[in-house]
Short mmCIF file of C-alpha atoms and ligand atoms in Angstrom, two decimals:
data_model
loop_
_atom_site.label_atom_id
_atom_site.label_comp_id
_atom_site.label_asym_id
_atom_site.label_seq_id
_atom_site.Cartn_x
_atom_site.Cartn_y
_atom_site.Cartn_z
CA UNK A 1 14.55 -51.70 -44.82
CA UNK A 2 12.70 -50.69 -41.64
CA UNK A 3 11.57 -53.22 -38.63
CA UNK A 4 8.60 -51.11 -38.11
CA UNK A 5 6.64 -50.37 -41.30
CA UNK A 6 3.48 -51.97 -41.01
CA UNK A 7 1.76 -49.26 -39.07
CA UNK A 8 2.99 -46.47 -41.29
CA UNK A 9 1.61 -45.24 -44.32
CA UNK A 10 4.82 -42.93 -45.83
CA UNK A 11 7.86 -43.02 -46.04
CA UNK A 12 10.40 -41.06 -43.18
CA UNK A 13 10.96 -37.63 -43.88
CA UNK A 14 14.91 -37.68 -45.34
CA UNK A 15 16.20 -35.41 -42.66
CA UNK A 16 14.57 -37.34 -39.75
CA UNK A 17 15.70 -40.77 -40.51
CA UNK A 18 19.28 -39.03 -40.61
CA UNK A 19 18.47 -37.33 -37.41
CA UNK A 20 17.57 -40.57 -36.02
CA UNK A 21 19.56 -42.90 -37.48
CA UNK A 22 22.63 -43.90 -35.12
CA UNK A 23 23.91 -46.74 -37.83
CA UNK A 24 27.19 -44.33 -38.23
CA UNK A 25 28.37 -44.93 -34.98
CA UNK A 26 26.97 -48.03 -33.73
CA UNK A 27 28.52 -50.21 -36.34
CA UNK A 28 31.38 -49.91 -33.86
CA UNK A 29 29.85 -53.32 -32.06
CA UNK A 30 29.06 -55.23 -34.97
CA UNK A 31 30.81 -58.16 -33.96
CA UNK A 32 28.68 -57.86 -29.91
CA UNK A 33 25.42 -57.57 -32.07
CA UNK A 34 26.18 -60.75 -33.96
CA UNK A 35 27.77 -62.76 -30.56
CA UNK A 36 24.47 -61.45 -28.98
CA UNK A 37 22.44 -62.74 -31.79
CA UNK A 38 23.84 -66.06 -32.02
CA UNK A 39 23.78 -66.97 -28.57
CA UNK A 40 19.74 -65.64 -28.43
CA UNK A 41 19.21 -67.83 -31.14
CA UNK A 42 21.13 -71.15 -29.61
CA UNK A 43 19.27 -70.46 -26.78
CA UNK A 44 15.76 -70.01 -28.97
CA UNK A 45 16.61 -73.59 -30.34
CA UNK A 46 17.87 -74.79 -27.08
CA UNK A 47 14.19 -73.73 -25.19
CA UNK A 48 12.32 -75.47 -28.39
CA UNK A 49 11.08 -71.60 -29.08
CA UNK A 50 12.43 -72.28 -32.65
CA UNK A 51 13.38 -75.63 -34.30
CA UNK A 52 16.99 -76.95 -33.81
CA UNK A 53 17.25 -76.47 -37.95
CA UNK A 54 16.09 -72.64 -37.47
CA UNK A 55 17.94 -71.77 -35.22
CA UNK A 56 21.04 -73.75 -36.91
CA UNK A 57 20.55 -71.67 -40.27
CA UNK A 58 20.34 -67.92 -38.27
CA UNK A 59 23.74 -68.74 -36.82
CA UNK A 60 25.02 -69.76 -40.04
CA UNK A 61 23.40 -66.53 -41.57
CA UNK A 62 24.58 -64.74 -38.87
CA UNK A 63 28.83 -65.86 -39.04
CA UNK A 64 28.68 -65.35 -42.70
CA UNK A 65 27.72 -61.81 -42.43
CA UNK A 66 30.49 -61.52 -39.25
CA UNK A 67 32.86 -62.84 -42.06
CA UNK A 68 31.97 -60.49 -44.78
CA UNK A 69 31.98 -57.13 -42.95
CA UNK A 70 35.25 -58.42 -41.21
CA UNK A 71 36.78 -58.99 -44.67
CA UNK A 72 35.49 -55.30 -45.90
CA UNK A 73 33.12 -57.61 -48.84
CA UNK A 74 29.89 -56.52 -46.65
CA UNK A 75 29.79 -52.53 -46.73
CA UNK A 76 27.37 -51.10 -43.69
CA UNK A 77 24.58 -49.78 -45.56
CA UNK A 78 23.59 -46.07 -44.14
CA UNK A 79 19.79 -46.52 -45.68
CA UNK A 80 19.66 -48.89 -42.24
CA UNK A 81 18.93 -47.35 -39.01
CA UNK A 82 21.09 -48.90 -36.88
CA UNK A 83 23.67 -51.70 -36.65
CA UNK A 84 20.85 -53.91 -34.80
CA UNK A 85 18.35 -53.19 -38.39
CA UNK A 86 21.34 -53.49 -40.88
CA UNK A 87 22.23 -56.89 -39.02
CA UNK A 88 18.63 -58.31 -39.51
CA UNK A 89 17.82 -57.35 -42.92
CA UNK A 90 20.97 -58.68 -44.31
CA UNK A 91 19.92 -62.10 -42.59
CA UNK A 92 16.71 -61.90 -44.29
CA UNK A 93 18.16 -61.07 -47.50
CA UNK A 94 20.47 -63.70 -46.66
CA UNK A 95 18.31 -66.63 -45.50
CA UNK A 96 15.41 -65.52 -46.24
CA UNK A 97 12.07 -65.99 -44.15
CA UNK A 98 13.44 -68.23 -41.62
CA UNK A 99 15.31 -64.98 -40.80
CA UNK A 100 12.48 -63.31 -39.58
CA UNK A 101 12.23 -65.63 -36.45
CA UNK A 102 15.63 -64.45 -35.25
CA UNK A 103 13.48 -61.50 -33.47
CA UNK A 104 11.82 -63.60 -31.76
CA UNK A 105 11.37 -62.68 -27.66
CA UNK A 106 13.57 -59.52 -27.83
CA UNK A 107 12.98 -56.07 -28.49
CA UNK A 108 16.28 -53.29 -30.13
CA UNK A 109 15.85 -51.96 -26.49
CA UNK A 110 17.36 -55.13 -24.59
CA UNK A 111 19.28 -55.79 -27.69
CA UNK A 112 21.13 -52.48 -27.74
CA UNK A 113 21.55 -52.93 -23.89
CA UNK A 114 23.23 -56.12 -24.07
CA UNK A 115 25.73 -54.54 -26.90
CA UNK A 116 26.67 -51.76 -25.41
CA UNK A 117 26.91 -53.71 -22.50
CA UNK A 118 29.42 -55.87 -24.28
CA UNK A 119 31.38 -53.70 -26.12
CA UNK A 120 32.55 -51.43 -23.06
CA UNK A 121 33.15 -54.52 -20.76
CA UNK A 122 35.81 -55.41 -23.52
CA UNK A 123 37.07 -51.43 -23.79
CA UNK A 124 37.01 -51.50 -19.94
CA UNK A 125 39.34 -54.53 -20.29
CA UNK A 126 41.77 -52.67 -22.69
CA UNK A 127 41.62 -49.31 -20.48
CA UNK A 128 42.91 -51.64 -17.47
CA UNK A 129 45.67 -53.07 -20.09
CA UNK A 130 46.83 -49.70 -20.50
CA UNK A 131 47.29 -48.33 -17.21
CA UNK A 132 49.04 -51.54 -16.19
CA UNK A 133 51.27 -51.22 -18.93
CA UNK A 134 52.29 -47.39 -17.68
CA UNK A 135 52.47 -49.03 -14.01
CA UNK A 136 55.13 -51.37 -15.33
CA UNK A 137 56.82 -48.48 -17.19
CA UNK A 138 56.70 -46.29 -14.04
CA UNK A 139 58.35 -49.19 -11.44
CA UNK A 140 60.85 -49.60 -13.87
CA UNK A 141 61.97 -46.08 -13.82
CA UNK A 142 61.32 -46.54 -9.85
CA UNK A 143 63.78 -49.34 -9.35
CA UNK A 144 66.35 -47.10 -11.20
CA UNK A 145 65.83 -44.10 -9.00
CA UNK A 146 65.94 -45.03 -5.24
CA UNK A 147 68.82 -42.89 -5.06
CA UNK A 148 67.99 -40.57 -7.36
CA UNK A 149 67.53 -36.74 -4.81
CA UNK A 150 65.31 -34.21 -5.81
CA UNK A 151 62.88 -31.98 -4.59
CA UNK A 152 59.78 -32.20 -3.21
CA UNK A 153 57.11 -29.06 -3.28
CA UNK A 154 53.94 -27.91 -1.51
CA UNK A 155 52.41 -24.58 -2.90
CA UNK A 156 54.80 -25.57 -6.03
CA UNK A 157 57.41 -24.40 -3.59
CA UNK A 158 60.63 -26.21 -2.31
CA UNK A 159 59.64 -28.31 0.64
CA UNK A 160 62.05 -31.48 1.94
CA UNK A 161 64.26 -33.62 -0.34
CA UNK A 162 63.11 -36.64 -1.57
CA UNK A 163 63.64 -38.84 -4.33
CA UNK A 164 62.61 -39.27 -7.76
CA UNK A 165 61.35 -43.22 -6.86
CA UNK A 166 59.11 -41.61 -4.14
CA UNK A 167 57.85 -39.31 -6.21
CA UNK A 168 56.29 -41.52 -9.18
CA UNK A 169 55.74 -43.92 -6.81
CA UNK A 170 52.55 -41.40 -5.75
CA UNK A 171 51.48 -42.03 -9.71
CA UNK A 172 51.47 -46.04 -9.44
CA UNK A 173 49.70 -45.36 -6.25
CA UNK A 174 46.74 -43.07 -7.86
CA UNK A 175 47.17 -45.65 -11.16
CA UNK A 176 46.12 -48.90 -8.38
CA UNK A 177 43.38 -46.84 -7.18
CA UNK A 178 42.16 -46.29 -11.26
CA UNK A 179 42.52 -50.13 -12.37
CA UNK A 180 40.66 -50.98 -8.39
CA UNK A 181 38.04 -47.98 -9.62
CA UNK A 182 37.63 -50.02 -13.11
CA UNK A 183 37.43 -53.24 -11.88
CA UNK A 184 34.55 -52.55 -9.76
CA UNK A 185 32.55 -51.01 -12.73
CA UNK A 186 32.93 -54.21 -14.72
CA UNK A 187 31.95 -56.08 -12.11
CA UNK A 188 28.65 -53.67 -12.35
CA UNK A 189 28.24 -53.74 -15.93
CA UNK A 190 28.50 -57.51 -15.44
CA UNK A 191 24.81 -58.46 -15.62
CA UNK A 192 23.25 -59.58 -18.77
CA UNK A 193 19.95 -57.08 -19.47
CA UNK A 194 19.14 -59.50 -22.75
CA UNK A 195 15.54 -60.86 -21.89
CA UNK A 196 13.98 -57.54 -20.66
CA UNK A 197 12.50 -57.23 -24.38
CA UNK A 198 11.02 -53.61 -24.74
CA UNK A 199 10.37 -53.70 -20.96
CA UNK A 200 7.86 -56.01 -19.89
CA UNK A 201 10.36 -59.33 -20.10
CA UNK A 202 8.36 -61.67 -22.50
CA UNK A 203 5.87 -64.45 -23.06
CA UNK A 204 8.28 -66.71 -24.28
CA UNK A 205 10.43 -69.07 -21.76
CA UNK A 206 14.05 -67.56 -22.23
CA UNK A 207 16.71 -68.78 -20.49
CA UNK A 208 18.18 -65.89 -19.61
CA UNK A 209 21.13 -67.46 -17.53
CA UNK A 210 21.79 -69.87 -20.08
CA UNK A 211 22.78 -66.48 -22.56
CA UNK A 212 24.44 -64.94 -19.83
CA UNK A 213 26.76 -68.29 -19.38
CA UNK A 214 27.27 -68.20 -23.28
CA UNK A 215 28.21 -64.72 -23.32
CA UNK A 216 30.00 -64.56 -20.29
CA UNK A 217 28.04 -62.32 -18.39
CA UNK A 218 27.86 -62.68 -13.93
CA UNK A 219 24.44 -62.82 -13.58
CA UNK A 220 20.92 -61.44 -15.49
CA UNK A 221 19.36 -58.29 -14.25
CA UNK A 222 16.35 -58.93 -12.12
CA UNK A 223 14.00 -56.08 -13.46
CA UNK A 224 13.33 -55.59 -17.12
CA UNK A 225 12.07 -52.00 -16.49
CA UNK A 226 15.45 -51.44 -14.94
CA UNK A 227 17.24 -53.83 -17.26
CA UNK A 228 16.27 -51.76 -20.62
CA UNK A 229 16.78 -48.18 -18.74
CA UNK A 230 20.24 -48.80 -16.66
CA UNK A 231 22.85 -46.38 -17.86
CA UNK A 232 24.51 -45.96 -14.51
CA UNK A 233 27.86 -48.54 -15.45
CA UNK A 234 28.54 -45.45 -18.30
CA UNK A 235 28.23 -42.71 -15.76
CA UNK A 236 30.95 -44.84 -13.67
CA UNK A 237 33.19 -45.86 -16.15
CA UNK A 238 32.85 -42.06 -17.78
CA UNK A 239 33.79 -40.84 -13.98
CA UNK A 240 36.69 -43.27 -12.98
CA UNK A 241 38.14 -42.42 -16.76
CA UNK A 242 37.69 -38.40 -15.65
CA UNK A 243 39.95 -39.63 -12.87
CA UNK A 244 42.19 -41.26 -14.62
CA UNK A 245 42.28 -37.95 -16.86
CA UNK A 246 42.92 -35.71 -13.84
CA UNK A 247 45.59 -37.86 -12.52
CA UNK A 248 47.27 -38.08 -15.98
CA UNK A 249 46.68 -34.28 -16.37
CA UNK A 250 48.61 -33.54 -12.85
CA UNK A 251 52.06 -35.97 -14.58
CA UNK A 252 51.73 -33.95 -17.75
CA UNK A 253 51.94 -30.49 -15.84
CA UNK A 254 54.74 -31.83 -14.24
CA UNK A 255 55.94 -32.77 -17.20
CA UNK A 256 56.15 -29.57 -18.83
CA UNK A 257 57.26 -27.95 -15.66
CA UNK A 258 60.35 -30.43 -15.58
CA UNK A 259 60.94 -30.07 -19.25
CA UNK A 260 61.29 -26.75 -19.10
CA UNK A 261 64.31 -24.21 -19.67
CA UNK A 262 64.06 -23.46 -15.91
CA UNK A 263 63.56 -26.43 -14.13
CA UNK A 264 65.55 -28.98 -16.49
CA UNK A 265 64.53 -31.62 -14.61
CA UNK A 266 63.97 -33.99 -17.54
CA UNK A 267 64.68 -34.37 -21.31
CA UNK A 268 61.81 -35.39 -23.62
CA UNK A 269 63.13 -37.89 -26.21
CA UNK A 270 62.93 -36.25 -29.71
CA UNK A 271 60.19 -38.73 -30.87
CA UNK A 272 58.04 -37.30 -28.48
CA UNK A 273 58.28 -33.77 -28.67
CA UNK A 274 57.84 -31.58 -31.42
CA UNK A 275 59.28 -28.06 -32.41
CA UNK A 276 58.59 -24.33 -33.48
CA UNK A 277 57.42 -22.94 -37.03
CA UNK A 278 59.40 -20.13 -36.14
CA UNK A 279 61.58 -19.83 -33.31
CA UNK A 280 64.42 -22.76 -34.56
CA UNK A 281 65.57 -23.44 -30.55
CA UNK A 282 62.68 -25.10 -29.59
CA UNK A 283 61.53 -27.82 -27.97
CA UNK A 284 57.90 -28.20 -27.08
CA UNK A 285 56.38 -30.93 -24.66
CA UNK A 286 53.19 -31.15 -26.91
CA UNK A 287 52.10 -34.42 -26.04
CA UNK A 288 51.80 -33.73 -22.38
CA UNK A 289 50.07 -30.39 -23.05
CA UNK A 290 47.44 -32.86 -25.28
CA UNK A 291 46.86 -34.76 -22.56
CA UNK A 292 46.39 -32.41 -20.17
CA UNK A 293 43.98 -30.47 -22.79
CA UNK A 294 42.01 -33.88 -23.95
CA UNK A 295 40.87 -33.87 -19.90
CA UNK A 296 38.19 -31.63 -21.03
CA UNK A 297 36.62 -33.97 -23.82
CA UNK A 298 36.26 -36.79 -20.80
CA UNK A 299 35.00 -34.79 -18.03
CA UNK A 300 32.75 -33.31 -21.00
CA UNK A 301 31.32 -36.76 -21.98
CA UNK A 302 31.06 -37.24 -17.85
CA UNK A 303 28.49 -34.48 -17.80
CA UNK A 304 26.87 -35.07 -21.19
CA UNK A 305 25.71 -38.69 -19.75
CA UNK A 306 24.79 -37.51 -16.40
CA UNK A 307 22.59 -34.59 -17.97
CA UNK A 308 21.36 -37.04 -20.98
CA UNK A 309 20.04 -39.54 -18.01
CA UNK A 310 18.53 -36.80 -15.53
CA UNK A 311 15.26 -36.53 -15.31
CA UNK A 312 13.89 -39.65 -18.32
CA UNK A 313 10.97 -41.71 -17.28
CA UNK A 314 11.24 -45.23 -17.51
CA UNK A 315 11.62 -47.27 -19.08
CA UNK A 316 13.61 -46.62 -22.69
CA UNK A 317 13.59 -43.47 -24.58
CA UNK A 318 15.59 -42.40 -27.49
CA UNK A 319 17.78 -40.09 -25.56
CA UNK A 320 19.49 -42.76 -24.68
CA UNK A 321 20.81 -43.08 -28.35
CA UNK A 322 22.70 -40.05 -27.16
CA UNK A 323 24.80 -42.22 -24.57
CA UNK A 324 27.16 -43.78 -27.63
CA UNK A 325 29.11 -41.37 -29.43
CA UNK A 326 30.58 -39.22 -26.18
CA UNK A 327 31.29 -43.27 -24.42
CA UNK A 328 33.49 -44.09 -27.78
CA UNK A 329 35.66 -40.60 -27.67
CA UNK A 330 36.17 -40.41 -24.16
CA UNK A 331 37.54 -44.66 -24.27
CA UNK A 332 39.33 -43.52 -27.25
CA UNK A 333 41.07 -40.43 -25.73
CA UNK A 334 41.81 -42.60 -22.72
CA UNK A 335 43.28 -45.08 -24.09
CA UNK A 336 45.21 -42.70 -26.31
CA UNK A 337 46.73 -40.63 -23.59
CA UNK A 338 47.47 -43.63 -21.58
CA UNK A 339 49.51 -44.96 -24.44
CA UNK A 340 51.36 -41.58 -25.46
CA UNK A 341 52.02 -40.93 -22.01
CA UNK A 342 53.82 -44.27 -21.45
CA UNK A 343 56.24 -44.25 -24.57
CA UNK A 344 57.06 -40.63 -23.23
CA UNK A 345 57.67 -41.64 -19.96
CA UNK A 346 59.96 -44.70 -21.27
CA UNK A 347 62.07 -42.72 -23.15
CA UNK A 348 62.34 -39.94 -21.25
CA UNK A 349 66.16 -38.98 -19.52
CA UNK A 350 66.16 -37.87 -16.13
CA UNK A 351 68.40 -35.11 -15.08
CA UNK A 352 69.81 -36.57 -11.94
CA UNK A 353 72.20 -34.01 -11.22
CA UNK A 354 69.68 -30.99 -11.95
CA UNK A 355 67.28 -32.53 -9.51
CA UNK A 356 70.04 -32.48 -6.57
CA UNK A 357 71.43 -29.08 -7.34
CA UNK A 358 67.64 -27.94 -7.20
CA UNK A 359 67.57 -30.03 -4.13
CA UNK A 360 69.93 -28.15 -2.85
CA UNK A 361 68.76 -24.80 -2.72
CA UNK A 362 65.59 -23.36 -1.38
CA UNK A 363 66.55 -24.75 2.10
CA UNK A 364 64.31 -28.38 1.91
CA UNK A 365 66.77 -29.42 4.46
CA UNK A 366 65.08 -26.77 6.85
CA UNK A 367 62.78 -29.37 8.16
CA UNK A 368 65.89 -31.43 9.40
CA UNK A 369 67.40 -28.94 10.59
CA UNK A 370 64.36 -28.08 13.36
CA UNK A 371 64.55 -32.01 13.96
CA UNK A 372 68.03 -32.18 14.46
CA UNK A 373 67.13 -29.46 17.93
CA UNK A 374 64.17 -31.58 18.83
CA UNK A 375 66.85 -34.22 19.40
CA UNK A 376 68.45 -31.98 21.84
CA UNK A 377 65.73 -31.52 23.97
CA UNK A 378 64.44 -28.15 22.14
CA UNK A 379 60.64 -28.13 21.74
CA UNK A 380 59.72 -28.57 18.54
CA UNK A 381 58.00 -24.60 18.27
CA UNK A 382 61.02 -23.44 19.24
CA UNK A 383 63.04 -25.25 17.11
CA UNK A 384 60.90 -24.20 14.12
CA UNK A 385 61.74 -20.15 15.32
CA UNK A 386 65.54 -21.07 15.45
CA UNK A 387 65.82 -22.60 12.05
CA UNK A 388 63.53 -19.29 10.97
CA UNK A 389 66.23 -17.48 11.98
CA UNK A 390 69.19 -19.64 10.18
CA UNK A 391 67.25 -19.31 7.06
CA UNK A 392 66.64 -15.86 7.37
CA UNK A 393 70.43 -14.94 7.81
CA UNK A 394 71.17 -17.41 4.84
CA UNK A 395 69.18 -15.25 2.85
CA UNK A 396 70.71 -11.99 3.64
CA UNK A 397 73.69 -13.85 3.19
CA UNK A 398 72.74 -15.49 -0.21
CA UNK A 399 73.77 -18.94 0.98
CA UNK A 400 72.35 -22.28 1.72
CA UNK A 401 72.10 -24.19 5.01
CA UNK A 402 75.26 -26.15 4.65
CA UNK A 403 77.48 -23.74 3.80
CA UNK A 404 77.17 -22.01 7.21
CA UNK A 405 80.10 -21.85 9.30
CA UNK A 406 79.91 -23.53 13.22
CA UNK A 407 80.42 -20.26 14.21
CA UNK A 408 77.35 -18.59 12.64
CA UNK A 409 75.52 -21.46 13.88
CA UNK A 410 76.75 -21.01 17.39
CA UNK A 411 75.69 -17.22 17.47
CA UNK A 412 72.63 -17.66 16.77
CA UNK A 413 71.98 -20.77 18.92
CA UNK A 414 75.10 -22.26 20.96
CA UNK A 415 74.02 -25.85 21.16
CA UNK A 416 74.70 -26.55 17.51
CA UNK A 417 77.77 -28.66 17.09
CA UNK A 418 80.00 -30.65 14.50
CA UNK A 419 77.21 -33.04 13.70
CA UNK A 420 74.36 -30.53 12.28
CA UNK A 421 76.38 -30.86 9.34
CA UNK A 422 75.78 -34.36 8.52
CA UNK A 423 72.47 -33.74 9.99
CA UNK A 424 71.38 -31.58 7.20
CA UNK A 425 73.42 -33.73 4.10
CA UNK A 426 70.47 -34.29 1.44
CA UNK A 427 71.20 -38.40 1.76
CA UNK A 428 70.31 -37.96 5.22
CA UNK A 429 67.25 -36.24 4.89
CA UNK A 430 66.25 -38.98 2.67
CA UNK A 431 67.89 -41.55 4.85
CA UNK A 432 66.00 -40.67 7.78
CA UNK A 433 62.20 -40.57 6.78
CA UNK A 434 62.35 -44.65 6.81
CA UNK A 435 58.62 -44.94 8.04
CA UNK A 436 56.35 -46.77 5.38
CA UNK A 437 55.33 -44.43 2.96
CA UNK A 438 58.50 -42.36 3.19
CA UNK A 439 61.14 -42.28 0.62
CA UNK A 440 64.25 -43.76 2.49
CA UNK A 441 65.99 -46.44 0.40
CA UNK A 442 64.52 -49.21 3.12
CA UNK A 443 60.79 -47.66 2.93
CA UNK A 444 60.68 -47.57 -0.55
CA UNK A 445 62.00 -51.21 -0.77
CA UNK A 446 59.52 -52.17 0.90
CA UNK A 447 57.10 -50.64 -0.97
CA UNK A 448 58.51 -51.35 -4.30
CA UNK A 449 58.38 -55.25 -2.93
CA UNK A 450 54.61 -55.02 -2.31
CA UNK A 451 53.60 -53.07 -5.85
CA UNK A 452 55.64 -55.61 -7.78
CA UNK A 453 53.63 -58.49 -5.94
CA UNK A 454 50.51 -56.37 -7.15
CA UNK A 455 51.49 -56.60 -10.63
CA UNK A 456 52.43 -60.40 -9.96
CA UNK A 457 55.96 -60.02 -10.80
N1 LIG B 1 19.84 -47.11 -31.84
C1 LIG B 1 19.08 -47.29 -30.66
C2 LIG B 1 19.91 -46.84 -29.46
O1 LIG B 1 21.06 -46.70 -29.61
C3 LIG B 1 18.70 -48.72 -30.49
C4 LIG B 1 17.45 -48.93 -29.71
C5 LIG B 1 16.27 -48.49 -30.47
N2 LIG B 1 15.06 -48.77 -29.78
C6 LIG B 1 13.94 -48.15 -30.10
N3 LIG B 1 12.91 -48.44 -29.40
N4 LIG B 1 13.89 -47.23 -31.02
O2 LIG B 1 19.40 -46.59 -28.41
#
């Protein structure tokens, strides 16, 4: 059945009411469309728009066709255009004529709003779920690894020691900024656009706040032009989930970097790796590589929306349609990714003593080294060219910092003594950089103290 017929004098061409239709995806918010529905129609017996009794029956109509679909007895008919046309007819079929007033003061445009509007306020919700969950996952590996030395790189190059707590402590960090980023959409997307009919309002006295306290929206939106035509809380949630993408993508690279044969940083658990048709030995980090990979599909529904939006008058048009199916696989990869990449992380052994060998060598104890001068009075500069020269006769040598002898150290600059030793010990590397921020045992303490108050522990 159509809404529109009565101006029309044959029937839509096959192909264009499949090009058109959008019933195959937007059946996805059933359950907002009805909500919606119900509490327009309380509030259309509330306001005396419709009798008490009407508006009584259209809920009833209404929750019985929730119940059926819910219980699979109600299939979604693809003859209907969309969920919002399916809905209605089946009420009329239903309840007949009294169904017809369920309409009444609204227009698909502000109807569609409002479901959208509800159905990614709830996904928003579940996105936030997720990355708490991998923030929980990720202090708990924290607390274990205060001690726990390894590298740290610049230019993917050995750089100073520090430790494995500091390290994934960066992730929670970029994860707080995510939920923060989220959290301020919703807030956006907040505002109920129900009551901006096509997108002149209406004749008939809503009350609009009374639906927005019903459906548990902040406030209504103030323009219906603007009401009908505002896209801009996809465009942010489709950018803060690219970020989350990126930031996921950056772990998984890591991942596979620490996974593999030369690095052996980490162990993937066998549930969450997967192996070769051919070559029996291995071991492949797939679901990190996914991950990384699915970043394209977000940052690719990013650009779809932004490019859909550019350039449409107001108020509604049917590009907008368009704004549905790229929202739903970019939530759904999200949340996907951010699930995956916590059960890998939780099962996932660390190699402690590959990370401190690694540690070790490349000379990330350099830095220290220079420092250790500075506290002799030696300017800083020339510090820096002193240590140049250490590690430059380390590498001729083929040897690391530490296993210099006094001697060597004397030649090349007599006011090293006994304690450049213990100056240049990996713990004290670590030990040392106790400023917040840093990844001393104390520092990161205190830090761990503050995130866990963050997630209310
Ligand atoms: N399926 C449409 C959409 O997703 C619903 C709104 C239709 N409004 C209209 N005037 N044709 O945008």
């Amino acid at each position: 059945m159509k809404l529109w017929g009565g101006r029309f004098t044959k029937e839509t061409n096959r192909l264009v009411h499949n090009f058109n239709a959008s019933l195959s995806f937007d059946q996805k918010f059933y359950n907002e469309d009805i909500q919606g529905s119900i509490a327009h129609v309380t509030m259309l017996g509330k306001q005396q728009i419709i009798s008490f009794e009407e508006s009584n029956e259209i809920i009833k109509g209404l929750n019985s066709i929730l119940i059926d679909i819910e219980n699979g007895t109600l299939e979604l008919d693809e003859t209907h255009e969309d969920i919002h046309s399916f809905v209605e007819a089946t009420l009329i079929e239903r309840i007949g004529n009294v169904g017809k007033k369920l309409h009444t003061g609204r227009s698909r445009n502000d109807q569609v709003a409002l479901d959208m509007r509800m159905y990614i306020k709830n996904e928003t919700l579940e996105i936030r779920a997720c990355a708490r969950t991998l923030q929980l996952t990720l202090l708990k590996i924290i607390k274990d690894n205060i001690d726990t030395i390894m590298p740290g790189f610049t230019h993917l190059q050995k750089a100073q020691p520090i430790t494995l707590a500091h390290h994934l402590m960066s992730y929670f960090e970029m994860l707080k900024r995510d939920i923060s980023r989220l959290d301020d959409c919703f807030t956006r997307m907040n505002v109920l656009p129900l009551g901006s009919g096509a997108l002149a309002g209406t004749t008939f006295p809503l009350d609009r706040e009374y639906v927005a306290e019903l459906l548990d929206f902040d406030s209504v939106s103030l323009n219906s032009i603007d009401g009908v035509s505002d896209r801009d809380y996809l465009i942010e949630l489709l950018s803060t989930l690219s970020t989350i993408m990126m930031h996921l993508s950056r772990f998984s690279e890591e991942i596979i970097l620490w996974a593999s044969n030369e690095w052996q940083f980490i162990t993937i658990d066998d549930a969450y790796s997967t192996g070769s048709s051919i070559m029996p030995q291995k071991k492949n980090p797939d679901i990190a590589e996914l991950v990384r990979g699915k970043v394209g599909r977000v940052y690719g529904a990013l650009m779809s929306i932004l490019t859909i939006m550019k350039g449409i008058p107001l108020a509604y048009n049917k590009d907008m349609q368009e704004d549905k199916e790229l929202t739903f696989d970019a939530i759904d990869t999200v949340k996907g990714c951010l699930s995956l990449f916590n059960g890998m992380l939780d099962t996932m052994k660390f190699n402690k003593g590959n990370m401190y060998e690694s540690a070790k060598r490349g000379f990330t104890n350099a830095t220290d080294a220079a420092d250790y001068l500075v506290l002799k009075g030696i300017p800083f500069r020339d510090a820096h060219s002193i240590v140049g020269e250490l590690v430059l006769f380390c590498e001729t040598k083929g040897i690391s910092l530490d296993e210099m002898t006094l001697e060597e150290y004397k030649n090349i600059n007599p006011i090293f003594e006994q304690d450049i030793f213990h100056a240049i010990m990996l713990e004290t590397c670590v030990d040392r950089r106790n400023i917040i921020g840093a990844p001393a045992r104390q520092a990161m303490q205190k830090v761990i103290d503050i995130n866990e108050r963050y997630l209310g522990l």
